[in-house]
Structures are given as C-alpha cells and as structure tokens.
Short mmCIF file of C-alpha atoms in Angstrom, two decimals:
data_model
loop_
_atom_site.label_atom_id
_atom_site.label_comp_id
_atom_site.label_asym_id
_atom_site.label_seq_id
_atom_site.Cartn_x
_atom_site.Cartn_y
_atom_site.Cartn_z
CA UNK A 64 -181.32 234.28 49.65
CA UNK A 65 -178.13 235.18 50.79
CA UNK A 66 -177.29 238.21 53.61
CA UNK A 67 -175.39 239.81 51.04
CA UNK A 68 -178.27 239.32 48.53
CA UNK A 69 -180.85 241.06 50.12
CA UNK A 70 -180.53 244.16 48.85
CA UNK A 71 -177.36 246.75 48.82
CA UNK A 72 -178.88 249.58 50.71
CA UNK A 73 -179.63 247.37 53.77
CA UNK A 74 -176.34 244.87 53.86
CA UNK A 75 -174.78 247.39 56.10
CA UNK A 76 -177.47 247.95 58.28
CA UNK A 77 -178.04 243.90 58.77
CA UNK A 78 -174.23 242.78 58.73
CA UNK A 79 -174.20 245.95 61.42
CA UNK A 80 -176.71 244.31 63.70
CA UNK A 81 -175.29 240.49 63.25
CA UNK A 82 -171.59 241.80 64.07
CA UNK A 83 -172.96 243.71 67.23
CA UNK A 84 -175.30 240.78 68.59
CA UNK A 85 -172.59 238.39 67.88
CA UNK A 86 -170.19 240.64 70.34
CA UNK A 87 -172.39 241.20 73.13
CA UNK A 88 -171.10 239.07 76.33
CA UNK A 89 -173.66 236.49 76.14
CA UNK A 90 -173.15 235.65 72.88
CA UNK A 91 -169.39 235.35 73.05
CA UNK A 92 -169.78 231.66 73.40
CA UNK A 93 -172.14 231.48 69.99
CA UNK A 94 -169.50 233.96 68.25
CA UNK A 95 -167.40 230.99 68.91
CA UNK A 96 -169.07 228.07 67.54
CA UNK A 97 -169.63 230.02 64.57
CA UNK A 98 -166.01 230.71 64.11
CA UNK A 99 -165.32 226.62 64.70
CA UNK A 100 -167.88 225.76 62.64
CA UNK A 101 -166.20 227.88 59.50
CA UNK A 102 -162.89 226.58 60.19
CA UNK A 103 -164.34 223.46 60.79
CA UNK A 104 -165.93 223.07 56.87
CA UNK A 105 -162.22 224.49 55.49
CA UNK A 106 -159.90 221.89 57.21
CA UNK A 107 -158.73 224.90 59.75
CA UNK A 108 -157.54 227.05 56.47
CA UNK A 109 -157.85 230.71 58.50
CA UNK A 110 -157.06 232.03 54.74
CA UNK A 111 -159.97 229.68 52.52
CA UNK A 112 -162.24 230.19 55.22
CA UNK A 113 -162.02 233.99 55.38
CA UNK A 114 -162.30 233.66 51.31
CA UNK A 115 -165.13 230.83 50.80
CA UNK A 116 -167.10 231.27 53.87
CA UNK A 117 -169.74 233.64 52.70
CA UNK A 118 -169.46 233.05 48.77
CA UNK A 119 -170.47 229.03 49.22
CA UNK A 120 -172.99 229.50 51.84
CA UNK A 121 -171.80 225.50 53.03
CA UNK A 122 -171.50 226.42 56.66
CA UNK A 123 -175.18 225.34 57.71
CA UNK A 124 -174.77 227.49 61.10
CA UNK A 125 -173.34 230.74 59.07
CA UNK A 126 -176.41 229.99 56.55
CA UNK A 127 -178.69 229.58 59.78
CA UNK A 128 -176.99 233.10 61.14
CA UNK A 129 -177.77 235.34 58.83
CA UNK A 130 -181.19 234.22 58.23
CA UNK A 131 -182.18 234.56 61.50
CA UNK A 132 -180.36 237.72 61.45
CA UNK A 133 -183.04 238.91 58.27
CA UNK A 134 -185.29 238.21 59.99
CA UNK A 135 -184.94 239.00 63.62
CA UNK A 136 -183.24 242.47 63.03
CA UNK A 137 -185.89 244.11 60.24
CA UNK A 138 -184.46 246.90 57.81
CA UNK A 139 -188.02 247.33 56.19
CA UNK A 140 -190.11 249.72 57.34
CA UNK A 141 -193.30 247.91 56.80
CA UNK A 142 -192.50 244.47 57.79
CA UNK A 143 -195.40 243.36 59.92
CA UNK A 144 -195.09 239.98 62.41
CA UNK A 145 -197.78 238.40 63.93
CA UNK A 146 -198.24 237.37 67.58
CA UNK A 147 -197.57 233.37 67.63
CA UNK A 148 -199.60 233.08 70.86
CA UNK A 149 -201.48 235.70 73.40
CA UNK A 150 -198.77 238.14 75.06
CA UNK A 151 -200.13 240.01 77.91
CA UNK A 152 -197.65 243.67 78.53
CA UNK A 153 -198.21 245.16 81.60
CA UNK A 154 -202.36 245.31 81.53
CA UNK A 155 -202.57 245.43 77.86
CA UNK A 156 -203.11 241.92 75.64
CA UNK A 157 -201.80 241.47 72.18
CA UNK A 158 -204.14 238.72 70.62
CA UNK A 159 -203.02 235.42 68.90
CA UNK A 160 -202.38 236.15 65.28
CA UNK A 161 -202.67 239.94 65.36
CA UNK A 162 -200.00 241.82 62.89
CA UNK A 163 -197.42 243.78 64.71
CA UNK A 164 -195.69 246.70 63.13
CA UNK A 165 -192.17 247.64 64.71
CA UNK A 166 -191.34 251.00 65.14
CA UNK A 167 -188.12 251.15 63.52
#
C-alpha cells in the first residue's frame, strides 16, 4: 500500500510528518540520499522524476520511506504497538510484549 493510498483524510497528516522529519538537521544527509536515489532510477530527469517518482513506487528507498513513515508516525487513534523487549522509564517497567497505546 502506497502513502498516498492509505486513506485521504490522513495523506496530509503523514506526508506532513515525512516532509518535517526529512528537514530536521540530522536528517539532512538522509533527505539527500533520497533525492539521489530518485534521480538516480530516472537517468537525472529533475522533470520524470518529479512526475514518476511516487506513481511507480520503483525507488526501493522512497518505497522504504513512506512505509516506515506509516508506520512510525500513527494517524489512527487506536493503533496499539507492543514492547519488542523490557523498557525500564525512570522506575516504571513496560513488559516484553505488552500493547502500547500512543496518546495522539
């Protein structure tokens, strides 16, 4: 499933928080690969890749971008995680395995 797939209400909200994690000075670097990677997979054609990019989904680190971007930046309310190993925050411990519900 594609970013723009995922449903119309939350596009904005996820595109949103991709745009703003990609322009945050640590990730300036990243922001760049991306970019290289695009031009990259349209033989440096600024004007394809700005039209193709996102419609062929053939830019494996775009693809991998977005889907990390579902899931790492939540727009549903209800989406419970679970703890992949025992996290201890300040003197409370969050089991192994435990559902987590984000406060969004």
């Amino acid at each position: 499933m594609s970013l723009l797939q995922a449903a119309p209400d939350t596009v904005s909200s996820s595109v949103y928080q991709c745009v703003a994690w990609l322009c945050v000075p640590q990730n300036q670097l990243f922001q760049k690969e991306v970019l290289e990677a695009i031009l990259e997979a349209y033989g440096g054609d600024r004007d394809l890749a700005w039209n193709m990019a996102f419609q062929q989904e053939n830019v494996p680190l775009v693809v991998s971008l977005y889907k990390e971007t579902l899931r790492f930046f939540s727009t549903a309310a209800f989406n419970h995680r679970r703890a992949s190993k025992e996290i201890k925050i300040y003197n409370t411990v969050i089991p192994k395995g435990i559902a987590v519900t984000m406060n969004i």
